[in-house]
Short mmCIF file of C-alpha atoms and ligand atoms in Angstrom, two decimals:
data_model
loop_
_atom_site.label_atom_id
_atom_site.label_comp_id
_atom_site.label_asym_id
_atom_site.label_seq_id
_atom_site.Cartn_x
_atom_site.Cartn_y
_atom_site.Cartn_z
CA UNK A 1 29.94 -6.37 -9.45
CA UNK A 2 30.29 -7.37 -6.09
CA UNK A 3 29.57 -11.24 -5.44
CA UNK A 4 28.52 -11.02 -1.84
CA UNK A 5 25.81 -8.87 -2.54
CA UNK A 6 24.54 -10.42 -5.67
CA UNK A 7 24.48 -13.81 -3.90
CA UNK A 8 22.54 -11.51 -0.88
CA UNK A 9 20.11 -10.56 -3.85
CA UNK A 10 19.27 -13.91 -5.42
CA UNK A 11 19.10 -15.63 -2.47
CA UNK A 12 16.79 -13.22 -1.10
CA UNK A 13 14.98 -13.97 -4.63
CA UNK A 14 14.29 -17.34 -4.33
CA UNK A 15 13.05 -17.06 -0.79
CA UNK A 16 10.31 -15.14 -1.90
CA UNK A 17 9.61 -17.28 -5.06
CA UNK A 18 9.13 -20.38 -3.00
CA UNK A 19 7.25 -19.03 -0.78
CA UNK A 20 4.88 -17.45 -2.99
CA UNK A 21 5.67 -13.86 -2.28
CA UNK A 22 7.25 -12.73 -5.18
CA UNK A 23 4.72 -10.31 -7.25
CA UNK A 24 5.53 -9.70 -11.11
CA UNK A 25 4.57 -5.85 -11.98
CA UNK A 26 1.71 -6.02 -14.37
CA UNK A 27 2.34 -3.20 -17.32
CA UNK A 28 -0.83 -1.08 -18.12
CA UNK A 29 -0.67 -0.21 -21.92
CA UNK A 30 -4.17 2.24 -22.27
CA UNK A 31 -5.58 4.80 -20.49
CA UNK A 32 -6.17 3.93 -16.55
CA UNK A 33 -10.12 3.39 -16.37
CA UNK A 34 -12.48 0.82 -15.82
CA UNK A 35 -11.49 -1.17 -18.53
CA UNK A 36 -7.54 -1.21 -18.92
CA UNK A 37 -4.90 -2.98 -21.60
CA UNK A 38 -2.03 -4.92 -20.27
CA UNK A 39 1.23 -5.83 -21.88
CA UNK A 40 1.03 -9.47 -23.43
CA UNK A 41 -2.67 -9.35 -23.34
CA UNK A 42 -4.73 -8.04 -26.26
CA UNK A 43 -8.05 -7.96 -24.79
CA UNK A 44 -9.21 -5.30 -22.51
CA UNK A 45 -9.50 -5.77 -18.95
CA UNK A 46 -12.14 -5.28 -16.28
CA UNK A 47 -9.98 -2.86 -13.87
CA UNK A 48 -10.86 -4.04 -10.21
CA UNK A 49 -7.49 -2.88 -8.98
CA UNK A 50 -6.76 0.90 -9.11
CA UNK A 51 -7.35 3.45 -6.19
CA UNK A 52 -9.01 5.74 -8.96
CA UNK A 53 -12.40 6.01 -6.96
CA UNK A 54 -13.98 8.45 -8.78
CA UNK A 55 -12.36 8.06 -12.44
CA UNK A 56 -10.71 10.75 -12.14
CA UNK A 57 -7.10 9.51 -13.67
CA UNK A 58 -7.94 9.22 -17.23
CA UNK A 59 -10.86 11.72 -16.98
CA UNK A 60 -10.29 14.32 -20.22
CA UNK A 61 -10.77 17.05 -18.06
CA UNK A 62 -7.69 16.53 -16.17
CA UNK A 63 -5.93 15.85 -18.91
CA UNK A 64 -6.60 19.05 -20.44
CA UNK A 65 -5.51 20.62 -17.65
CA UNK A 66 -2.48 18.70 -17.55
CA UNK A 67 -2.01 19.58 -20.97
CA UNK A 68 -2.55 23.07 -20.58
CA UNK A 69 0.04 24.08 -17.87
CA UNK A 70 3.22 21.85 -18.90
CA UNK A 71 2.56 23.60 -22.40
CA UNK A 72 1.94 27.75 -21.13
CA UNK A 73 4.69 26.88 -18.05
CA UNK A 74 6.81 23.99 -18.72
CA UNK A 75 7.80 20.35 -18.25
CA UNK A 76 9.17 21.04 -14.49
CA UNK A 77 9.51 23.32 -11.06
CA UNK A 78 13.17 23.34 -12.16
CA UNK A 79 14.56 23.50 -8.12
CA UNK A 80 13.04 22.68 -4.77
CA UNK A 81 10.29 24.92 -3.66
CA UNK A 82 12.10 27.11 -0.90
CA UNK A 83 14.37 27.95 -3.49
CA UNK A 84 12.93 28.80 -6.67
CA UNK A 85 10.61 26.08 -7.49
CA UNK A 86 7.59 27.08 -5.96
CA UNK A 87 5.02 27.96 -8.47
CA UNK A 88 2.07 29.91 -8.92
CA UNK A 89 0.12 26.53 -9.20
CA UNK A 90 1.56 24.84 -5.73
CA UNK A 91 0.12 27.84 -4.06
CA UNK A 92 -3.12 27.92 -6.19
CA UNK A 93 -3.34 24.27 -5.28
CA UNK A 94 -3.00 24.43 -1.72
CA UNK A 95 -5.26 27.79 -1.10
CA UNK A 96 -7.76 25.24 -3.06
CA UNK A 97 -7.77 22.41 -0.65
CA UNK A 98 -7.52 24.27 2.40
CA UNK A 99 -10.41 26.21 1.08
CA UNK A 100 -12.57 22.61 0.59
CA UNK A 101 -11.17 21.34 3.88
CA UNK A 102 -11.92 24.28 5.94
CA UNK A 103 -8.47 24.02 7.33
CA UNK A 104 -6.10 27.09 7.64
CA UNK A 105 -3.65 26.03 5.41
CA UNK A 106 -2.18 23.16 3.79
CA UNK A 107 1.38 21.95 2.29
CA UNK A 108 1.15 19.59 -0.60
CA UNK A 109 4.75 16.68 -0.35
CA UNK A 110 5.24 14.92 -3.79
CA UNK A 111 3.51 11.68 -2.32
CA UNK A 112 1.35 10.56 0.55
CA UNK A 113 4.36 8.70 1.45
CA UNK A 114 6.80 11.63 1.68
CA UNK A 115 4.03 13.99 3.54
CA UNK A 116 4.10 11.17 6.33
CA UNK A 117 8.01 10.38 6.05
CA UNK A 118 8.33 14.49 5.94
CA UNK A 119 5.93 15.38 8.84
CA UNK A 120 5.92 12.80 11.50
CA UNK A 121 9.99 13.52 12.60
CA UNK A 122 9.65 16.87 11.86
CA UNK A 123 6.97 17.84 14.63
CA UNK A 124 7.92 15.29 17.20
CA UNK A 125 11.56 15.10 19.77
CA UNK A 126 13.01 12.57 21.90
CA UNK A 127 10.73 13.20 24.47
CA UNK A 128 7.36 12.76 22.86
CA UNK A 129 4.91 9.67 22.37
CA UNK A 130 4.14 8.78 19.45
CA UNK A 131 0.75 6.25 19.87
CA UNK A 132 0.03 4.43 16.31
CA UNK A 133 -2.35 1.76 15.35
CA UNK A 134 -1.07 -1.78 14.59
CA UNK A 135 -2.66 -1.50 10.67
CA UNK A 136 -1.36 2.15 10.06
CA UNK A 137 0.40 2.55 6.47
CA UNK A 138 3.87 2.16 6.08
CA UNK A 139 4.53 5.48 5.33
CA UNK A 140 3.13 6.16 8.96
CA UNK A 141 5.07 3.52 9.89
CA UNK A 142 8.26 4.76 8.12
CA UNK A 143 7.57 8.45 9.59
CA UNK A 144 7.95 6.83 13.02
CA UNK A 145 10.83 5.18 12.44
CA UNK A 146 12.23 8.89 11.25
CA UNK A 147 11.35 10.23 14.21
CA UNK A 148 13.32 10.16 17.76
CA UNK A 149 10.12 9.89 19.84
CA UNK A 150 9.11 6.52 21.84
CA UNK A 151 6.58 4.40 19.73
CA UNK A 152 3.69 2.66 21.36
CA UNK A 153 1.48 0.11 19.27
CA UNK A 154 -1.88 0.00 19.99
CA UNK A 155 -4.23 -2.70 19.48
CA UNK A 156 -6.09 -2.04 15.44
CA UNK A 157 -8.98 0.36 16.54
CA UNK A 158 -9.06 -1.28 19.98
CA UNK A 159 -10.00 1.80 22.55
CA UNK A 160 -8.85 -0.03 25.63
CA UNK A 161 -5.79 -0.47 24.05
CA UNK A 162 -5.04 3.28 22.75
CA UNK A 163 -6.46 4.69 26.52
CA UNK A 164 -3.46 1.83 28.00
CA UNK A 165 -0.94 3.39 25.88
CA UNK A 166 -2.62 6.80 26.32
CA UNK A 167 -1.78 6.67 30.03
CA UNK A 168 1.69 5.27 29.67
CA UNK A 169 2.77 8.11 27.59
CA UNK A 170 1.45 10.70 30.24
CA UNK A 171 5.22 11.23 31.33
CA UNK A 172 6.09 12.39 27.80
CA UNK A 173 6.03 15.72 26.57
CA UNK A 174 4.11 16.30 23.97
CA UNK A 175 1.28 13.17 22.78
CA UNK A 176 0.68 12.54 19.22
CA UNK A 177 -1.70 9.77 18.19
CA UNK A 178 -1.68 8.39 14.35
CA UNK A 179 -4.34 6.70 12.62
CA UNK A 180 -5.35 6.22 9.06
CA UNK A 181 -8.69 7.21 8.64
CA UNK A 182 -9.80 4.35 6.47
CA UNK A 183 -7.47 1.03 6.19
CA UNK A 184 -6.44 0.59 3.28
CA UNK A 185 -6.41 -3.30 3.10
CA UNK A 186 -9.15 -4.09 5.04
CA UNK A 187 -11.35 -0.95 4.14
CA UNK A 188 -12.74 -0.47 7.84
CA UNK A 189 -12.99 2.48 9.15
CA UNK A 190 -11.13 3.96 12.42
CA UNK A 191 -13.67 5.52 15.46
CA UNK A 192 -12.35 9.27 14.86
CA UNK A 193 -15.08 10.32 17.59
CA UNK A 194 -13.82 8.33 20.18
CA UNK A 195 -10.03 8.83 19.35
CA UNK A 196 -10.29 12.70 19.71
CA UNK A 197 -12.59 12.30 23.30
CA UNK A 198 -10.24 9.95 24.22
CA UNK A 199 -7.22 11.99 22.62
CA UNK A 200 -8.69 15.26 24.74
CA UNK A 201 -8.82 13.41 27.95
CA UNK A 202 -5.47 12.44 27.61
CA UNK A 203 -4.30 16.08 26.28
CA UNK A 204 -3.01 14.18 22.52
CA UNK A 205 -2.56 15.80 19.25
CA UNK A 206 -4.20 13.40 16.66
CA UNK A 207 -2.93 13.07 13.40
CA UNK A 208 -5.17 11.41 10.10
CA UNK A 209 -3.86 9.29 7.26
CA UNK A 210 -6.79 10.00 4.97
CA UNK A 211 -5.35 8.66 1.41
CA UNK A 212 -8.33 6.42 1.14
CA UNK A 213 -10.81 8.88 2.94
CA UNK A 214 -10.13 11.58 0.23
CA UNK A 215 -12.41 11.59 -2.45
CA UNK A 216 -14.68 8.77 -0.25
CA UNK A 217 -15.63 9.60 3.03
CA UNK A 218 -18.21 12.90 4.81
CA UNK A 219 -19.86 15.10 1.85
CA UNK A 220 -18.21 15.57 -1.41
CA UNK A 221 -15.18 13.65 -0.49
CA UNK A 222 -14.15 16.29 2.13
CA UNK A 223 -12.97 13.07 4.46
CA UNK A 224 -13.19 11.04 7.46
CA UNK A 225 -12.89 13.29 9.91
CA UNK A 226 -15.64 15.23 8.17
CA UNK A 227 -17.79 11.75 7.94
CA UNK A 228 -17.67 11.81 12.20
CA UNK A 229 -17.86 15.68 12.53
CA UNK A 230 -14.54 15.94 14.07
CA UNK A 231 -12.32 17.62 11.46
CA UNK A 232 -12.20 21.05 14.04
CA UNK A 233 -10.37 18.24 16.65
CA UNK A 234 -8.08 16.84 14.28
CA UNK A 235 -5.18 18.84 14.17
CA UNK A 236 -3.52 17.14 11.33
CA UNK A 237 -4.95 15.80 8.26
CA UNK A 238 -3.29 14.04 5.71
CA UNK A 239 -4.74 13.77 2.10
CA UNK A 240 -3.36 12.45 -1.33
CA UNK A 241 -3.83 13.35 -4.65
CA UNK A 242 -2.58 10.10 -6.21
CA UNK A 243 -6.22 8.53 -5.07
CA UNK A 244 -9.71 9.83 -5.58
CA UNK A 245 -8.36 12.77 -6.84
CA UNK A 246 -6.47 10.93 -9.72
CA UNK A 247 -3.13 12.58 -10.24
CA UNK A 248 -0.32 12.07 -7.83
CA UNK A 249 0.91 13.80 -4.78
CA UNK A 250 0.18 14.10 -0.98
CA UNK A 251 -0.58 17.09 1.11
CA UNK A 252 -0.84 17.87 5.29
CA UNK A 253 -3.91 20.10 5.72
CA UNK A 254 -4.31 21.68 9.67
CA UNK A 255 -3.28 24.88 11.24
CA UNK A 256 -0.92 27.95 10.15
CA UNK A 257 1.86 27.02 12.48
CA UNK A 258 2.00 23.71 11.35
CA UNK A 259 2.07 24.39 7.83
CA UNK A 260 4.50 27.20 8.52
CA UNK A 261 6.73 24.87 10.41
CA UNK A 262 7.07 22.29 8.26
CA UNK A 263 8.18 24.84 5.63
CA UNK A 264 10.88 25.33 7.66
CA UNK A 265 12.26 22.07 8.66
CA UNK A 266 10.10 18.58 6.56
CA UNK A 267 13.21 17.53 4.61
CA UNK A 268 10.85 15.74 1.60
CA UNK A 269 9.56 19.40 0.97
CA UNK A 270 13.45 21.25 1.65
CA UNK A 271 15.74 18.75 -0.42
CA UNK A 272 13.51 16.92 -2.93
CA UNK A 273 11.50 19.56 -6.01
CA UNK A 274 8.04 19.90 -5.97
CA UNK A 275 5.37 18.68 -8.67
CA UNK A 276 5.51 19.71 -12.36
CA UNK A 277 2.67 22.08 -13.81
CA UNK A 278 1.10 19.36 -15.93
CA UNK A 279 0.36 16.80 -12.00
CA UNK A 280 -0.79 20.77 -9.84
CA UNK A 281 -3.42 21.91 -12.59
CA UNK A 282 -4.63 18.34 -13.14
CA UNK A 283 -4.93 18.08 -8.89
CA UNK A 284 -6.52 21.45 -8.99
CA UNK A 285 -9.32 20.14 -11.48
CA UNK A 286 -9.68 16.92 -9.91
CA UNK A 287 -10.28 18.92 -6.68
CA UNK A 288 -13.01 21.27 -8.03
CA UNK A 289 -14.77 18.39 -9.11
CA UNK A 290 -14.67 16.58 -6.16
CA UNK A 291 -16.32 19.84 -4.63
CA UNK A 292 -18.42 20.81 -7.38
CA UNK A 293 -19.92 17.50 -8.45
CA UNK A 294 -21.08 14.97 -5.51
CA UNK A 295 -22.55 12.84 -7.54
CA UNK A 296 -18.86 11.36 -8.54
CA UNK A 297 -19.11 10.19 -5.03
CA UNK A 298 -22.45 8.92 -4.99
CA UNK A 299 -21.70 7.00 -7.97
CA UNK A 300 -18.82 5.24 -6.26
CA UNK A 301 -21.06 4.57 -3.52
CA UNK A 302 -23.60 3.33 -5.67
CA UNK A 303 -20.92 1.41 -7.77
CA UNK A 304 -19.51 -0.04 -4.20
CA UNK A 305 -23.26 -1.40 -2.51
CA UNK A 306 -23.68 -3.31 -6.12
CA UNK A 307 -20.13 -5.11 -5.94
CA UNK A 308 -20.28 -5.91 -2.40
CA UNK A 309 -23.84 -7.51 -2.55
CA UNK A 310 -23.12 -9.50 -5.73
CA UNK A 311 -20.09 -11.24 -4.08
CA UNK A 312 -21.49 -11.97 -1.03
CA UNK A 313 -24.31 -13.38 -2.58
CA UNK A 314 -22.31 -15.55 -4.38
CA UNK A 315 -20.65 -16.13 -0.93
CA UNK A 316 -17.51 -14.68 -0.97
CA UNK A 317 -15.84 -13.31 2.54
CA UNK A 318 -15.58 -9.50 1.62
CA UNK A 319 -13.76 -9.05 5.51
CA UNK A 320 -14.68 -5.83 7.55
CA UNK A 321 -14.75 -2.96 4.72
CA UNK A 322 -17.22 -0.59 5.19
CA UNK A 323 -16.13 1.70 2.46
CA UNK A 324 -15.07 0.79 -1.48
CA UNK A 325 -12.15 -1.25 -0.46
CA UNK A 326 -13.69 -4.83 -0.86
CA UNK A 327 -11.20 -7.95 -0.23
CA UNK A 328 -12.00 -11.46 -1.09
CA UNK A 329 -10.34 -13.34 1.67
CA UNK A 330 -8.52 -16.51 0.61
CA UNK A 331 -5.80 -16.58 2.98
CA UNK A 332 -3.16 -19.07 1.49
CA UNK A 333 -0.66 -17.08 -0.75
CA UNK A 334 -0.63 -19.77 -3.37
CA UNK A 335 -4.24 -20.60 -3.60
CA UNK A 336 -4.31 -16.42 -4.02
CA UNK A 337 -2.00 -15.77 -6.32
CA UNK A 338 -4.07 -18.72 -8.49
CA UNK A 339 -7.35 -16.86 -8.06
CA UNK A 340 -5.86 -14.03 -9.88
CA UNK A 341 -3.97 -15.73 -12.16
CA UNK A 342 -7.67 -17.47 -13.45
CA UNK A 343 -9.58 -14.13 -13.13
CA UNK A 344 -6.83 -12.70 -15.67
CA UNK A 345 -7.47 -15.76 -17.99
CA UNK A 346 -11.30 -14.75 -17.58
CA UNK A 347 -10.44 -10.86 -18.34
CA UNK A 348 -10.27 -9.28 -15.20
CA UNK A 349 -7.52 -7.67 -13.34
CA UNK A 350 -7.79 -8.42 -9.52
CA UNK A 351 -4.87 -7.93 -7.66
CA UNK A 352 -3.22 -10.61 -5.22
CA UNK A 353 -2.04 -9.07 -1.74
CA UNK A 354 0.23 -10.68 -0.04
CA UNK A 355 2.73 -10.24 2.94
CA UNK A 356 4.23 -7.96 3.44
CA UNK A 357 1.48 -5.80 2.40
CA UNK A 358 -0.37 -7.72 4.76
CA UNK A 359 0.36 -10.43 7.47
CA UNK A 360 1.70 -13.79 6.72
CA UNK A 361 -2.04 -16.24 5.78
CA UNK A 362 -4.22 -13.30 5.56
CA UNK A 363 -3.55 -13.29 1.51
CA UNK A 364 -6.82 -11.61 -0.36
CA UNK A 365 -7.40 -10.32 -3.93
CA UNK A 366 -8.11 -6.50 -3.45
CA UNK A 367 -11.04 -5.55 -5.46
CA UNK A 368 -12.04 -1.73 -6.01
CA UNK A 369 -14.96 -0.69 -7.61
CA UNK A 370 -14.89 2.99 -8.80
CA UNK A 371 -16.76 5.52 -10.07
CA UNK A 372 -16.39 4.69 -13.61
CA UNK A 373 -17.76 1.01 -13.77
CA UNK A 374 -20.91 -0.04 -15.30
CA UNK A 375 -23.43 -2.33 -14.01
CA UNK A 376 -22.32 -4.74 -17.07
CA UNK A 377 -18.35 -4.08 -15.85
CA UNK A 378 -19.55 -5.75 -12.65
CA UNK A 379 -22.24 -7.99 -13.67
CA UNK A 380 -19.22 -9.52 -15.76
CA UNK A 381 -16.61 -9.54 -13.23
CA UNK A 382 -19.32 -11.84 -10.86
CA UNK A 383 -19.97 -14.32 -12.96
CA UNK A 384 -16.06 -14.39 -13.97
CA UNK A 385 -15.46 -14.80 -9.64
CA UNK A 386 -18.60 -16.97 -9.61
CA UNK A 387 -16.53 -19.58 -12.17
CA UNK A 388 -13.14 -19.07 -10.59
CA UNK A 389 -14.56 -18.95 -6.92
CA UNK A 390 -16.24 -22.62 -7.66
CA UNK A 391 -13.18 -23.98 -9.40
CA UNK A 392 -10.82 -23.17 -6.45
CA UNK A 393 -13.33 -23.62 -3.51
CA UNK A 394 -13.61 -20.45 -2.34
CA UNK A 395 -17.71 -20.35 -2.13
C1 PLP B 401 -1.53 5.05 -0.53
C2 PLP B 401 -1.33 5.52 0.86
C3 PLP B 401 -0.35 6.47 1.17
C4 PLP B 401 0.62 6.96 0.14
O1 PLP B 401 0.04 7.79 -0.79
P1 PLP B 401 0.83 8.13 -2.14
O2 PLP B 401 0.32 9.45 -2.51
O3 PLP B 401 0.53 7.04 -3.10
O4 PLP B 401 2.28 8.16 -1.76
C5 PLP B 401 -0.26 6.92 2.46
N1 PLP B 401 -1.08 6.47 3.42
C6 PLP B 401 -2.04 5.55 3.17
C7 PLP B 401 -2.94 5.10 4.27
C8 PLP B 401 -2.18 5.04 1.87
O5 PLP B 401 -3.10 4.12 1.63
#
């Protein structure tokens, strides 16, 4: 083993561990759901912490499906899609969603993270602007960095700011501006309506991280875009399955060309294989719920009014969200990572999140209420916040 990078490795190590960074992966031992089991625990766990919105990860009806397909197809694609992995079900599965998001047509990447990594260098050159917002995801954020075009920052959902960097970019060729549709650590939502007028003016393609605005936002799930009436202006939309829908897996939903382009050149979809049978019947399912039962949704949103009104009643600082994504705010790391160290002890699982997930003294424990919590699920988890919010004071 080579010393120099070992050294490089602990001493990269103990930074983080004194300055409270370092996060130990917490093992789930049970099915994914409201309640969960961790390793070294034996009680079961109030589950504030997935992205499972609408309980659809351990629901049996994806499971079946799961079930069904690795057993009448197999355990894998066996080679990337273009050259002889592309199944039956990836096309079933895309006709699906383009179908529910009244798009043309729609490529599903084996993450969220690869369908931004795979599209943003693929459909932008040298010459182009590339106009993000300072929250974006890091898969955005990685997708830049793939791509040759100039970067411009602009100010988180600040329209001044995004019309400034609109008009610097005129001299470029071609204008693409990125968003997320809903952020996913704060849970606010971005202006779609006034980034497409302002996008038109300015003659930019606009481009939609919607991982946490699948499943969530505009009727049955459909998305942001859909929630502002602006999914005909959008001209690409990203979704993922590893959300709301439950499974895993992202997809890039817009126009023909697009979708026929990117089978040409996105290298996540040339060089790396596709999804297995079991994870495109189980998205398929989870998809026709989504469209075929909106009360999933309505339950979440429900679920989401209850937990936000019982903390801030007990005074926490839930931040900006307006959508499921509910922070406590604490702000020091330590005092954080404490907080959900004594809401373990108390038997619920609230996630810490720290920098670098986001910036340095804006530390928070994540909570998400889903569609699969009870009244009593949250009714316990307040009075277990109430206890461990008085004991630290944070209310
Ligand atoms: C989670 C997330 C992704 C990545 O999705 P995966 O399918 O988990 O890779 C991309 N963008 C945003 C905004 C996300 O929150």
């Amino acid at each position: 083993m080579n010393n120099t990078l070992q050294d490089f490795l602990k001493g990269q190590l103990d930074t983080l561990h004194a300055e409270h960074l370092y996060k130990p992966l917490t093992t789930v031992t049970s099915a994914v759901g409201a309640r969960v089991k961790i390793a070294g625990n034996d009680r079961e766990l109030i589950n504030l912490s997935s992205n499972n919105y609408l309980g659809l990860a351990g629901d049996p009806r994806l499971r079946q499906a799961a079930s069904e397909a690795a057993l009448a197809i197999g355990a894998g694609g066996g080679a990337v899609r273009p050259i002889i992995g592309n199944l039956q079900l990836h096309d079933d599965l895309e006709k699906l969603i383009a179908s529910f998001k009244h798009v043309e047509d729609v490529l599903v990447f084996q993450s969220g993270f690869t369908a931004n990594a795979g599209t943003i260098p693929t459909i932008t050159d040298a010459d182009d602007a590339i106009i993000t917002d300072s929250l974006n995801h890091a898969s955005i954020i990685d997708g830049c960095r793939l791509s040759k075009a100039k970067r411009a920052i602009y100010q988180h959902c600040d329209m001044d700011s995004l019309e400034e960097a609109l008009k610097a970019a005129m001299g470029a060729k071609k204008r693409l501006v990125i968003t997320d549709g809903v952020f996913s650590m704060d849970g606010d939502v971005a202006p779609l309506d006034q980034i497409c007028a302002l996008a038109e003016r300015y003659d930019a393609a606009v481009m939609v991280d919607d991982a946490h605005g699948s499943g969530v936002m505009g009727a049955n799930g459909r998305g942001t875009a859909y929630h502002f009436g602006v999914h005909q202006k959008i001209d690409i939309q990203l979704g993922t399955l590893s959300k709301a829908v439950g499974v895993v897996g992202g997809y890039i939903a817009g126009s023909s060309a697009l979708i026929d382009f990117l089978k040409q050149r996105a290298r996540p979809f040339l060089f790396s294989t596709g999804c297995p049978p079991a994870v495109a019947a189980a998205c398929i399912k989870g998809i026709e719920l989504m469209r075929d039962e909106p009360e999933l949704s309505a339950r979440l949103w429900a679920n989401t009014k209850y937990w936000q009104e019982g903390l801030q009643k007990l005074g926490f600082d839930t931040g900006v969200t307006q959508t499921p994504i509910t922070p406590v705010m604490i702000g020091d790391e330590a005092k954080t990572q404490e907080a959900q160290r004594l809401l373990r002890d108390e038997g619920i699982l609230a996630l810490a999140i720290v920098f670098p997930t986001v910036g340095r003294g804006k530390a928070r424990l994540r909570t998400m209420p889903t569609a699969a919590h009870t009244q009593a699920d949250f009714d316990e988890a307040l009075a277990a916040f109430e206890r461990v919010g008085k004991k630290l004071g944070l209310i």
